[in-house]
PDB file of C-alpha atoms in Angstrom:
ATOM      1  CA  MET P   1      59.580-160.689 142.045  1.00  0.00           C
ATOM      2  CA  ALA P   2      58.981-158.518 145.077  1.00  0.00           C
ATOM      3  CA  LYS P   3      55.754-158.456 146.976  1.00  0.00           C
ATOM      4  CA  ARG P   4      53.356-155.716 145.960  1.00  0.00           C
ATOM      5  CA  ARG P   5      53.506-154.114 149.403  1.00  0.00           C
ATOM      6  CA  THR P   6      57.311-153.927 149.259  1.00  0.00           C
ATOM      7  CA  LEU P   7      57.195-152.518 145.743  1.00  0.00           C
ATOM      8  CA  LYS P   8      54.722-149.829 146.823  1.00  0.00           C
ATOM      9  CA  ARG P   9      56.945-148.894 149.769  1.00  0.00           C
ATOM     10  CA  ASP P  10      59.987-148.684 147.499  1.00  0.00           C
ATOM     11  CA  ILE P  11      58.131-146.412 145.084  1.00  0.00           C
ATOM     12  CA  SER P  12      57.021-144.162 147.945  1.00  0.00           C
ATOM     13  CA  TYR P  13      60.545-144.053 149.377  1.00  0.00           C
ATOM     14  CA  ILE P  14      62.132-143.162 146.038  1.00  0.00           C
ATOM     15  CA  ALA P  15      59.512-140.494 145.359  1.00  0.00           C
ATOM     16  CA  GLY P  16      60.099-139.049 148.827  1.00  0.00           C
ATOM     17  CA  GLU P  17      63.847-138.891 148.287  1.00  0.00           C
ATOM     18  CA  LEU P  18      63.466-137.223 144.891  1.00  0.00           C
ATOM     19  CA  PHE P  19      60.928-134.766 146.313  1.00  0.00           C
ATOM     20  CA  THR P  20      63.285-133.896 149.177  1.00  0.00           C
ATOM     21  CA  GLU P  21      66.169-133.395 146.760  1.00  0.00           C
ATOM     22  CA  VAL P  22      64.199-130.876 144.698  1.00  0.00           C
ATOM     23  CA  LEU P  23      62.813-129.145 147.779  1.00  0.00           C
ATOM     24  CA  VAL P  24      66.283-128.716 149.304  1.00  0.00           C
ATOM     25  CA  ALA P  25      67.664-127.412 146.016  1.00  0.00           C
ATOM     26  CA  LYS P  26      64.712-125.032 145.718  1.00  0.00           C
ATOM     27  CA  MET P  27      65.299-123.663 149.218  1.00  0.00           C
ATOM     28  CA  LEU P  28      69.100-123.454 149.208  1.00  0.00           C
ATOM     29  CA  VAL P  29      70.038-122.512 145.651  1.00  0.00           C
ATOM     30  CA  SER P  30      68.858-118.983 145.010  1.00  0.00           C
ATOM     31  CA  LYS P  31      69.181-119.012 141.202  1.00  0.00           C
ATOM     32  CA  ILE P  32      66.884-121.996 140.593  1.00  0.00           C
ATOM     33  CA  ASP P  33      63.786-121.301 138.529  1.00  0.00           C
ATOM     34  CA  GLN P  34      60.984-121.759 141.081  1.00  0.00           C
ATOM     35  CA  GLY P  35      58.376-122.559 138.439  1.00  0.00           C
ATOM     36  CA  ALA P  36      60.511-125.295 136.900  1.00  0.00           C
ATOM     37  CA  ALA P  37      61.163-126.743 140.363  1.00  0.00           C
ATOM     38  CA  ASP P  38      57.420-126.818 141.042  1.00  0.00           C
ATOM     39  CA  ILE P  39      56.861-128.659 137.757  1.00  0.00           C
ATOM     40  CA  VAL P  40      59.451-131.285 138.744  1.00  0.00           C
ATOM     41  CA  LEU P  41      57.821-131.655 142.182  1.00  0.00           C
ATOM     42  CA  THR P  42      54.443-132.202 140.533  1.00  0.00           C
ATOM     43  CA  ARG P  43      55.988-134.733 138.152  1.00  0.00           C
ATOM     44  CA  ILE P  44      57.411-136.685 141.104  1.00  0.00           C
ATOM     45  CA  LEU P  45      54.043-136.825 142.858  1.00  0.00           C
ATOM     46  CA  ASP P  46      52.284-137.859 139.645  1.00  0.00           C
ATOM     47  CA  MET P  47      54.895-140.583 139.101  1.00  0.00           C
ATOM     48  CA  GLN P  48      54.310-141.919 142.606  1.00  0.00           C
ATOM     49  CA  ASP P  49      50.538-142.031 142.160  1.00  0.00           C
ATOM     50  CA  GLU P  50      50.714-143.611 138.708  1.00  0.00           C
ATOM     51  CA  TYR P  51      53.121-146.397 139.622  1.00  0.00           C
ATOM     52  CA  ILE P  52      51.409-147.293 142.892  1.00  0.00           C
ATOM     53  CA  LYS P  53      48.154-147.625 140.935  1.00  0.00           C
ATOM     54  CA  ARG P  54      49.911-149.782 138.348  1.00  0.00           C
ATOM     55  CA  VAL P  55      51.267-152.073 141.080  1.00  0.00           C
ATOM     56  CA  SER P  56      47.767-152.515 142.485  1.00  0.00           C
ATOM     57  CA  HIS P  57      46.121-153.556 139.214  1.00  0.00           C
ATOM     58  CA  PRO P  58      48.142-156.092 137.210  1.00  0.00           C
ATOM     59  CA  GLY P  59      46.590-157.502 134.074  1.00  0.00           C
ATOM     60  CA  GLY P  60      45.991-161.213 133.540  1.00  0.00           C
ATOM     61  CA  LYS P  61      45.811-162.318 137.162  1.00  0.00           C
ATOM     62  CA  ASP P  62      45.271-165.966 136.220  1.00  0.00           C
ATOM     63  CA  ASN P  63      48.285-166.257 133.920  1.00  0.00           C
ATOM     64  CA  LYS P  64      51.601-166.107 135.807  1.00  0.00           C
ATOM     65  CA  LYS P  65      53.624-165.356 132.676  1.00  0.00           C
ATOM     66  CA  VAL P  66      51.489-162.317 131.883  1.00  0.00           C
ATOM     67  CA  VAL P  67      51.752-161.048 135.468  1.00  0.00           C
ATOM     68  CA  LYS P  68      55.520-161.538 135.511  1.00  0.00           C
ATOM     69  CA  ALA P  69      55.903-159.671 132.215  1.00  0.00           C
ATOM     70  CA  TYR P  70      53.620-156.911 133.540  1.00  0.00           C
ATOM     71  CA  TYR P  71      55.753-156.331 136.637  1.00  0.00           C
ATOM     72  CA  LYS P  72      58.980-156.557 134.642  1.00  0.00           C
ATOM     73  CA  LYS P  73      57.707-153.810 132.319  1.00  0.00           C
ATOM     74  CA  LEU P  74      56.500-151.777 135.315  1.00  0.00           C
ATOM     75  CA  VAL P  75      59.957-151.856 136.919  1.00  0.00           C
ATOM     76  CA  THR P  76      61.623-150.950 133.611  1.00  0.00           C
ATOM     77  CA  ASP P  77      59.224-148.032 133.107  1.00  0.00           C
ATOM     78  CA  LEU P  78      59.768-146.894 136.701  1.00  0.00           C
ATOM     79  CA  GLN P  79      63.539-146.885 136.272  1.00  0.00           C
ATOM     80  CA  ALA P  80      63.245-144.866 133.064  1.00  0.00           C
ATOM     81  CA  GLU P  81      60.941-142.335 134.757  1.00  0.00           C
ATOM     82  CA  ILE P  82      63.310-141.989 137.728  1.00  0.00           C
ATOM     83  CA  GLU P  83      66.247-141.379 135.384  1.00  0.00           C
ATOM     84  CA  ALA P  84      64.244-138.724 133.514  1.00  0.00           C
ATOM     85  CA  ILE P  85      63.348-136.997 136.787  1.00  0.00           C
ATOM     86  CA  LEU P  86      66.986-137.091 137.915  1.00  0.00           C
ATOM     87  CA  LEU P  87      68.004-135.438 134.644  1.00  0.00           C
ATOM     88  CA  ALA P  88      65.366-132.751 135.224  1.00  0.00           C
ATOM     89  CA  ILE P  89      66.732-132.168 138.740  1.00  0.00           C
ATOM     90  CA  GLU P  90      70.242-131.950 137.333  1.00  0.00           C
ATOM     91  CA  GLU P  91      69.098-129.362 134.774  1.00  0.00           C
ATOM     92  CA  LEU P  92      67.521-127.296 137.554  1.00  0.00           C
ATOM     93  CA  SER P  93      70.755-126.901 139.451  1.00  0.00           C
ATOM     94  CA  LYS P  94      73.153-126.965 136.499  1.00  0.00           C
ATOM     95  CA  ASP P  95      75.589-124.021 136.634  1.00  0.00           C
ATOM     96  CA  LYS P  96      73.586-122.475 139.482  1.00  0.00           C
ATOM     97  CA  ILE P  97      75.771-123.599 142.385  1.00  0.00           C
ATOM     98  CA  ALA P  98      78.603-121.184 143.069  1.00  0.00           C
TER      99      ALA P  98
END
């Protein structure tokens, strides 16, 4: 299991990369729905805040098995959220690039 500090940095890095991807697409692809892009940007920032908070406050600090299961579920949830955001980014630029 990674250290909490490393996990927080990884979450921030991934959120930054996703945010940049949407921002670049929003600026360079003229046919993208600006409102939908703003919604995806907000979703990325909310995801970053939520998961950093979840890293900071694990449940069952005294029981190592509970903590390990907590972080395993957190990573699984994070991966699912990232995949959902990537699909939303893909939908934004689908059939819009000439």
